[in-house]
mmCIF file of C-alpha atoms and ligand atoms in Angstrom:
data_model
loop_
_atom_site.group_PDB
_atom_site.id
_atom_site.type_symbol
_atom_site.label_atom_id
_atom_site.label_comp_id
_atom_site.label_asym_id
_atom_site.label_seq_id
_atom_site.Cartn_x
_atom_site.Cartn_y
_atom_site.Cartn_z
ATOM 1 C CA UNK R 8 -5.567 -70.297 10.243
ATOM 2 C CA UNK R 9 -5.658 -68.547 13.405
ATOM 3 C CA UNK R 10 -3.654 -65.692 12.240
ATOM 4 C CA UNK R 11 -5.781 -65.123 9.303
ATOM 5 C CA UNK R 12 -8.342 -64.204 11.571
ATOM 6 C CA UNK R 13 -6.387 -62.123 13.971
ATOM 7 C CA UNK R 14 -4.997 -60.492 10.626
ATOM 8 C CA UNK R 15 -8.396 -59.924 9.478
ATOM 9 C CA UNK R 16 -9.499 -58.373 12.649
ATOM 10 C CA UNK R 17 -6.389 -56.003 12.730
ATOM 11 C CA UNK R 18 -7.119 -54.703 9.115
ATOM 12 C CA UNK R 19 -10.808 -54.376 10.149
ATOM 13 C CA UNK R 20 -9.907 -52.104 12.935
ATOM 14 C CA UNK R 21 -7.347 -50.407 11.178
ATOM 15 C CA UNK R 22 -9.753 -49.721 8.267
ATOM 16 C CA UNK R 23 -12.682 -48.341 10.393
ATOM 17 C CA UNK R 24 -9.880 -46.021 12.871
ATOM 18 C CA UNK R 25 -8.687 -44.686 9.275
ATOM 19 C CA UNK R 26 -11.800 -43.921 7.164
ATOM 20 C CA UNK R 27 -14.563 -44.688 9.738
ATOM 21 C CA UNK R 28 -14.851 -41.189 11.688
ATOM 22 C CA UNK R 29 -14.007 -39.144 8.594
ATOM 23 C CA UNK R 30 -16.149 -35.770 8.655
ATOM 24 C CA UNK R 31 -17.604 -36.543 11.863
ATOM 25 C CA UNK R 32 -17.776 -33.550 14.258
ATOM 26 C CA UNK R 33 -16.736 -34.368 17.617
ATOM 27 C CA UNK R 34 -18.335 -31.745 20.329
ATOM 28 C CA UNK R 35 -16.071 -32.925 23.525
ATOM 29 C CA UNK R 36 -12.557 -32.393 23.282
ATOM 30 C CA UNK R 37 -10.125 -35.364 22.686
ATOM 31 C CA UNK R 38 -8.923 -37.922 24.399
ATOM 32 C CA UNK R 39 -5.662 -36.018 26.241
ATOM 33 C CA UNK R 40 -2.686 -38.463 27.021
ATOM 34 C CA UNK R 41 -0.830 -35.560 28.993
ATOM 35 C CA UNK R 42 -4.367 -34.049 30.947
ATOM 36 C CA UNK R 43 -3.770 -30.411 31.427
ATOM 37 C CA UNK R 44 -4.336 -30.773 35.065
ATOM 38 C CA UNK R 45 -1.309 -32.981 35.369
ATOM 39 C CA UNK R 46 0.917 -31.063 33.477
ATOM 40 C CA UNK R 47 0.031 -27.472 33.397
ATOM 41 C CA UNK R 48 0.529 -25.514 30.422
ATOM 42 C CA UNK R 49 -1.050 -23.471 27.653
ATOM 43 C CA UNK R 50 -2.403 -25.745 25.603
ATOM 44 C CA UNK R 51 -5.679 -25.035 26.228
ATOM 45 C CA UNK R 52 -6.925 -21.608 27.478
ATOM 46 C CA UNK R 53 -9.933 -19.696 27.501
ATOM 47 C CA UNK R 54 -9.828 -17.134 24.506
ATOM 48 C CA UNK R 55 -12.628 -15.752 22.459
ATOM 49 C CA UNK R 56 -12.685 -16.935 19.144
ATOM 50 C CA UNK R 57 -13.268 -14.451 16.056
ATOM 51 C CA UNK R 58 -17.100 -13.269 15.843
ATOM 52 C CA UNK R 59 -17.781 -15.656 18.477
ATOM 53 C CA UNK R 60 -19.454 -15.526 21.459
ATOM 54 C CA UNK R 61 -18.666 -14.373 25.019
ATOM 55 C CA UNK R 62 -20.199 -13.944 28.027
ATOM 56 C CA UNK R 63 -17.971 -11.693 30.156
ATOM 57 C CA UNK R 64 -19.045 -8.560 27.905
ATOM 58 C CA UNK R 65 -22.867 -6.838 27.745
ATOM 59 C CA UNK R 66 -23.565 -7.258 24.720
ATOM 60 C CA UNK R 67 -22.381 -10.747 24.110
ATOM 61 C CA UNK R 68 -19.798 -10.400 21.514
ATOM 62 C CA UNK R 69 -16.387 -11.672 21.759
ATOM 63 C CA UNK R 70 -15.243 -8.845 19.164
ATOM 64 C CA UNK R 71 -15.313 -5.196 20.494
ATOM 65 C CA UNK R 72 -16.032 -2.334 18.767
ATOM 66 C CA UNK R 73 -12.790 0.131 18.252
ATOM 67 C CA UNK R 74 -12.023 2.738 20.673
ATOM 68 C CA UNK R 75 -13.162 6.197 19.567
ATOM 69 C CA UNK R 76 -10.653 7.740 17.434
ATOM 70 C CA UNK R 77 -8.367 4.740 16.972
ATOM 71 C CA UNK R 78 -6.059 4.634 13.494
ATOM 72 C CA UNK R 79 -3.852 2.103 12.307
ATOM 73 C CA UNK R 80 -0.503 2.637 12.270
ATOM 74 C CA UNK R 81 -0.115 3.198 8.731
ATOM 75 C CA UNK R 82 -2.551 5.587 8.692
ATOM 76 C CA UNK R 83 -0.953 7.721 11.766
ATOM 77 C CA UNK R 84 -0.393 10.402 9.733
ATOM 78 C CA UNK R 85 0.695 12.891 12.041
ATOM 79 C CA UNK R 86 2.805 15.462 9.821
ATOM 80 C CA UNK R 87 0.973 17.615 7.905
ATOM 81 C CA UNK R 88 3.910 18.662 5.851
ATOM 82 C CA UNK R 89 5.182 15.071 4.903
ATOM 83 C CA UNK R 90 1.770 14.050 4.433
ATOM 84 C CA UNK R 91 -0.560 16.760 3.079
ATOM 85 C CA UNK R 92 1.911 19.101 1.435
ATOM 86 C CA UNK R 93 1.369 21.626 4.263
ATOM 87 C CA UNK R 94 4.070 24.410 5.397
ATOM 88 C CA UNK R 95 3.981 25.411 9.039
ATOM 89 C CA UNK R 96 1.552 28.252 8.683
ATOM 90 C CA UNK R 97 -0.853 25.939 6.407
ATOM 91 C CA UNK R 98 -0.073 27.108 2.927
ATOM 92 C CA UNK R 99 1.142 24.471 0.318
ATOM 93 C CA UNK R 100 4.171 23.733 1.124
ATOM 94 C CA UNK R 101 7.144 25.842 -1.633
ATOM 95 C CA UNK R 102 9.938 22.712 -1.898
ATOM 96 C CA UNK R 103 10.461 19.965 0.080
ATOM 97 C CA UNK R 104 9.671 18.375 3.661
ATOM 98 C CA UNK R 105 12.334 18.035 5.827
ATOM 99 C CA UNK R 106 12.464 13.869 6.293
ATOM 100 C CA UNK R 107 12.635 13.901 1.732
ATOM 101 C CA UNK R 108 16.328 13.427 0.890
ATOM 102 C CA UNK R 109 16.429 15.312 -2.127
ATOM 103 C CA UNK R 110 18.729 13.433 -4.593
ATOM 104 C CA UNK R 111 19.661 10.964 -7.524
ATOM 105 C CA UNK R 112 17.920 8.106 -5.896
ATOM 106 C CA UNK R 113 14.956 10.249 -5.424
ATOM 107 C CA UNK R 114 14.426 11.562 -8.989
ATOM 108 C CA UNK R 115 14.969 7.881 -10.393
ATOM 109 C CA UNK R 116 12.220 6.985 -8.253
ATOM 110 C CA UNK R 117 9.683 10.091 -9.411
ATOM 111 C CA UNK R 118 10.392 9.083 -12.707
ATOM 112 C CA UNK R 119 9.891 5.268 -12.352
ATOM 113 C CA UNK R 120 6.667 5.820 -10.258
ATOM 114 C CA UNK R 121 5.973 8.231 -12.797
ATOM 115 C CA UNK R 122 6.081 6.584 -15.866
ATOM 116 C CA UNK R 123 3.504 3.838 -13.981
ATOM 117 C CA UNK R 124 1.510 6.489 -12.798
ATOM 118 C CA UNK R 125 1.181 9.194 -14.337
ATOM 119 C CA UNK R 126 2.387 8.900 -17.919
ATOM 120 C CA UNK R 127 -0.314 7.115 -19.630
ATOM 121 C CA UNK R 128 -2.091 10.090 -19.065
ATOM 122 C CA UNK R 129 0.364 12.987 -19.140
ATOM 123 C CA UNK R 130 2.968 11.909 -21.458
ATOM 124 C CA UNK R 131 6.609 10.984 -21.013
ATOM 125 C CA UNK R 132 7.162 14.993 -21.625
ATOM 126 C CA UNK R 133 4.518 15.999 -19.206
ATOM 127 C CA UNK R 134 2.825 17.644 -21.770
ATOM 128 C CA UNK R 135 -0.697 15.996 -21.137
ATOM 129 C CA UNK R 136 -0.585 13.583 -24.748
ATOM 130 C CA UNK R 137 -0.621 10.048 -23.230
ATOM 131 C CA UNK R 138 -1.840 7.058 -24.467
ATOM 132 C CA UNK R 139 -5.178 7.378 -22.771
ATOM 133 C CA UNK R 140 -5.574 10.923 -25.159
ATOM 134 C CA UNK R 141 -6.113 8.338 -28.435
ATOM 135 C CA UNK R 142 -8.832 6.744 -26.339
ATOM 136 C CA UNK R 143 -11.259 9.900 -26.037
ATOM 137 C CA UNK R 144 -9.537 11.039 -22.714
ATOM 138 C CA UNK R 145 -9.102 14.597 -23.968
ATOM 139 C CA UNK R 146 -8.883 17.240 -20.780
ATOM 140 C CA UNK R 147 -5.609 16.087 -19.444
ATOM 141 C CA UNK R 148 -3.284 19.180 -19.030
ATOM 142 C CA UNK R 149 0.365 19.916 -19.835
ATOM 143 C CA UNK R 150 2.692 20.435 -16.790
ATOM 144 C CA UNK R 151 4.438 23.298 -19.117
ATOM 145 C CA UNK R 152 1.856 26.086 -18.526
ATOM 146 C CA UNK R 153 2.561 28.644 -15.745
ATOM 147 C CA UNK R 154 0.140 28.367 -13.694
ATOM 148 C CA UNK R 155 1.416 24.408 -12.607
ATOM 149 C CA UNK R 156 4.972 25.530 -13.258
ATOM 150 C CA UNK R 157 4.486 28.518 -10.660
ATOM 151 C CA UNK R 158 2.172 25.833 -8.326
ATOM 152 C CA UNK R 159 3.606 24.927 -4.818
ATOM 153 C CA UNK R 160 4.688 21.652 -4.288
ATOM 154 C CA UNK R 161 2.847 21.074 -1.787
ATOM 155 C CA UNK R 162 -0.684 21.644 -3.818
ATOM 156 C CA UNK R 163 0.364 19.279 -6.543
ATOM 157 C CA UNK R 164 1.078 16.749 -3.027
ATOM 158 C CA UNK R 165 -2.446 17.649 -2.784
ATOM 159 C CA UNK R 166 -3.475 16.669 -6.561
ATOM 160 C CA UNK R 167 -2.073 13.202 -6.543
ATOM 161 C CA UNK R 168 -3.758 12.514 -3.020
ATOM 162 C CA UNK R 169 -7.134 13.406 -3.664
ATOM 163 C CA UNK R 170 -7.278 14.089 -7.815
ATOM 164 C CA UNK R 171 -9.063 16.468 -9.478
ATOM 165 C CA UNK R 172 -11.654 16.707 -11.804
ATOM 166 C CA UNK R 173 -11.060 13.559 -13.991
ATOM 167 C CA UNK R 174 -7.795 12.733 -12.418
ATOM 168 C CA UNK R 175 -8.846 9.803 -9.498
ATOM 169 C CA UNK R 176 -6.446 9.687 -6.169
ATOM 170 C CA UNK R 177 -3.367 8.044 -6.211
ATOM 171 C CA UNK R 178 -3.306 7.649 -2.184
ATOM 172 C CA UNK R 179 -3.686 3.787 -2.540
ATOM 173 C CA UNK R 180 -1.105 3.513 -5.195
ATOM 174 C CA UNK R 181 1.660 6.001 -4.174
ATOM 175 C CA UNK R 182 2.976 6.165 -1.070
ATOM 176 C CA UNK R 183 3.503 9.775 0.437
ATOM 177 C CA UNK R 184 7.181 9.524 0.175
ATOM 178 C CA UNK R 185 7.099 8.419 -3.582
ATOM 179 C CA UNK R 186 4.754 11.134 -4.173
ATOM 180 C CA UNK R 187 7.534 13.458 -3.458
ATOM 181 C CA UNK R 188 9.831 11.633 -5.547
ATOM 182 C CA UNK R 189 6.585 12.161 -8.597
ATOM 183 C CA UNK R 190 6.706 15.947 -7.707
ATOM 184 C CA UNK R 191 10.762 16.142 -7.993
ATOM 185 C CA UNK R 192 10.404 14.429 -11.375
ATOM 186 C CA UNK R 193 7.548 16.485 -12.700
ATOM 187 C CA UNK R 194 9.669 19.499 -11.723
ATOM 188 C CA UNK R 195 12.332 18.138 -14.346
ATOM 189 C CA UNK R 196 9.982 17.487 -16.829
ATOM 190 C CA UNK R 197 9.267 21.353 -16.459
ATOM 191 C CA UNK R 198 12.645 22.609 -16.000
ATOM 192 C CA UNK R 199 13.457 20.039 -19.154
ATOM 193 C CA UNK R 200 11.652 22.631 -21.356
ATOM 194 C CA UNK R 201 12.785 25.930 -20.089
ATOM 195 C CA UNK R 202 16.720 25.110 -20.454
ATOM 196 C CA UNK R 203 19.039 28.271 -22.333
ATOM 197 C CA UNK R 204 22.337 27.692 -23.852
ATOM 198 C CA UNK R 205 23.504 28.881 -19.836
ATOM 199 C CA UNK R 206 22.077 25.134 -18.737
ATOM 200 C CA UNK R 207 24.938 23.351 -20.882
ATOM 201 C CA UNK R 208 27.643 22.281 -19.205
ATOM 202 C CA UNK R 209 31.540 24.240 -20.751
ATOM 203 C CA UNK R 210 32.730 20.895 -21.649
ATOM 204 C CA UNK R 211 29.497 19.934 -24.174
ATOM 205 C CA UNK R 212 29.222 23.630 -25.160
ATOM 206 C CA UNK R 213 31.504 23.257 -28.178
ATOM 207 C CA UNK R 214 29.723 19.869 -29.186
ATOM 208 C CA UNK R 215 26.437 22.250 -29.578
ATOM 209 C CA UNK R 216 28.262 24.873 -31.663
ATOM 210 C CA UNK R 217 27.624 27.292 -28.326
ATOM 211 C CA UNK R 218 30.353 30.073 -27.950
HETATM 212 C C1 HEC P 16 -6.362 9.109 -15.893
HETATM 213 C C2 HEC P 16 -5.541 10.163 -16.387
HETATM 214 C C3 HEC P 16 -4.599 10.830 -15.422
HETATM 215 C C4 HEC P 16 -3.591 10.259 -14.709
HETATM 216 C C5 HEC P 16 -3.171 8.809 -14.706
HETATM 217 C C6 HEC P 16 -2.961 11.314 -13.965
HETATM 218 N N1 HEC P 16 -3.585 12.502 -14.224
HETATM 219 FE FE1 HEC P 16 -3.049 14.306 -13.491
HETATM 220 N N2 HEC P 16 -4.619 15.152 -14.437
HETATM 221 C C7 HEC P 16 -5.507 14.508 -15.259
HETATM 222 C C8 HEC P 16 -6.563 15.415 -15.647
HETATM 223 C C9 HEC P 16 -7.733 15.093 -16.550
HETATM 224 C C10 HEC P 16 -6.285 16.640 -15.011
HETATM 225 C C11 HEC P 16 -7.109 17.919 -15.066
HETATM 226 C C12 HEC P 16 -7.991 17.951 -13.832
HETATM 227 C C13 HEC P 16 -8.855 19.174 -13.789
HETATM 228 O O1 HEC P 16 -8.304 20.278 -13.784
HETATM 229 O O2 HEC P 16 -10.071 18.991 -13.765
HETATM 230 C C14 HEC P 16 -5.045 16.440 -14.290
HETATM 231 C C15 HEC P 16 -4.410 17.438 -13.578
HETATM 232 C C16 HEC P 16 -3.169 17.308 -12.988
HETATM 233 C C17 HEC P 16 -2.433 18.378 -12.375
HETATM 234 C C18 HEC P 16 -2.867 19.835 -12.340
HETATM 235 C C19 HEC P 16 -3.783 20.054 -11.182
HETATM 236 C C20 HEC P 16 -4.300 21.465 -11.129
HETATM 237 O O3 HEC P 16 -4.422 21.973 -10.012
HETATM 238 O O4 HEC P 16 -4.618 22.036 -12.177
HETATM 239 C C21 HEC P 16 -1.284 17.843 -11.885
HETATM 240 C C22 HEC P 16 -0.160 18.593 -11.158
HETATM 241 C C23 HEC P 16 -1.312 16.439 -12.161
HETATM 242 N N3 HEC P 16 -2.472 16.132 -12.833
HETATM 243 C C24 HEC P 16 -0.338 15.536 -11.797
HETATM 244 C C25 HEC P 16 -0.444 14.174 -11.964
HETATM 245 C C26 HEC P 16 0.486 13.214 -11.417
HETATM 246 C C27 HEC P 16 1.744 13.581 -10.646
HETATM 247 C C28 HEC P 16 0.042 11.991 -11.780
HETATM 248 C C29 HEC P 16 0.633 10.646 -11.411
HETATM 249 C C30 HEC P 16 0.695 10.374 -10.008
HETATM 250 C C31 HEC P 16 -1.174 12.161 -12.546
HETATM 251 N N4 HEC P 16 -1.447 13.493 -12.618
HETATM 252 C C32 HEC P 16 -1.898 11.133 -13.102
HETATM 253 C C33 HEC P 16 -5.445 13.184 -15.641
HETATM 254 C C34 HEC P 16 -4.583 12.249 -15.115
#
């Protein structure tokens, strides 16, 4: 009999511990069973909290305002040439920066990137009939005319940065490295339509009836 009680009593306790102080907000900090005083450490210091409050600074605020001129690091973009198509004397850059590693890897990349990118507007030939053409999008030129066969490499950098006319920036999407890798694939596309007989290699000449 006895222990019923006691039992009682100990599920009580256990019941109200468990469920009782649910939701409550305490204010003073908890009960500490090694005090910070007696054994020193870091578990609690002094920090301001995010949008909170503080008293050291003038104004109050725990957050300050960024220093004057202060960029992320992903935005340091300190090379005009890598980053805004720009050759040492500020004219659109004719090729390709220095730090670009001009090769297989890269051209796989331009036309992956490519075919995300820029396709649905320009075509898989570059010749500005993409999908978006059956849906009313009508202005989009082809890469074949002189003008953008003759144009720097650096100014079409340019284009995909900032667009132009209809065509929106790509800066969020494309990375200024894969840009370069877009530019070395349009440049195929191009080249793709202004091969001769002379572009065959000997061995496939006799396949194409080519003396
Ligand atoms: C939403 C459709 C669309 C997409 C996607 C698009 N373009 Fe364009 N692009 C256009 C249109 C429209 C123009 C014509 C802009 C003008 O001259 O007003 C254009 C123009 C250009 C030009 C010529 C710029 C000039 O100076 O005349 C280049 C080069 C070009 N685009 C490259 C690209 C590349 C590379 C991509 C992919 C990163 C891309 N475009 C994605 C629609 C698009």
């Amino acid at each position: 009999m006895r222990n019923a009680y006691l039992v009682t009593a100990f599920i009580a306790v256990l019941l109200v511990s468990l469920l009782g102080f649910r939701e409550t907000r305490f204010t003073s900090p908890p009960l500490d069973v090694f005090p910070e005083w007696a054994f020193p450490g870091m578990k609690r210091q002094s920090k301001p909290r995010p949008q909170g409050a503080s008293r050291f600074f003038a104004d109050g605020r725990a957050d300050r305002p960024l220093p004057a001129g202060v960029v992320s690091r992903d935005e340091l973009r300190n090379d005009d040439t890598l980053f805004a198509g720009k050759a040492a004397d500020g004219s659109w850059l004719h090729g390709y920066p220095a730090d670009i590693k001009v090769d297989a890897t890269l051209m796989a990349r331009g036309h992956e990137r490519f075919s995300i990118y820029c396709q649905p507007c320009h075509g898989a030939l570059g010749d500005g009939n993409g999908i978006t053409k059956q849906y009313g999008m009508g202005a989009t030129p082809t890469y074949h005319d002189p003008r953008l066969r003759d144009m720097a490499e650096g100014e079409i950098f340019n284009t995909i940065t900032h667009g132009k006319g209809n065509m929106l920036s790509y800066a969020d999407k494309i990375v200024p490295e894969d840009r370069w890798a877009v530019i070395l694939y349009v440049r195929a596309l191009q080249r793709a339509q202004t091969g001769t007989a002379a572009d065959v290699p000997a061995a496939h000449k006799s396949e194409l009836g080519i003396p």
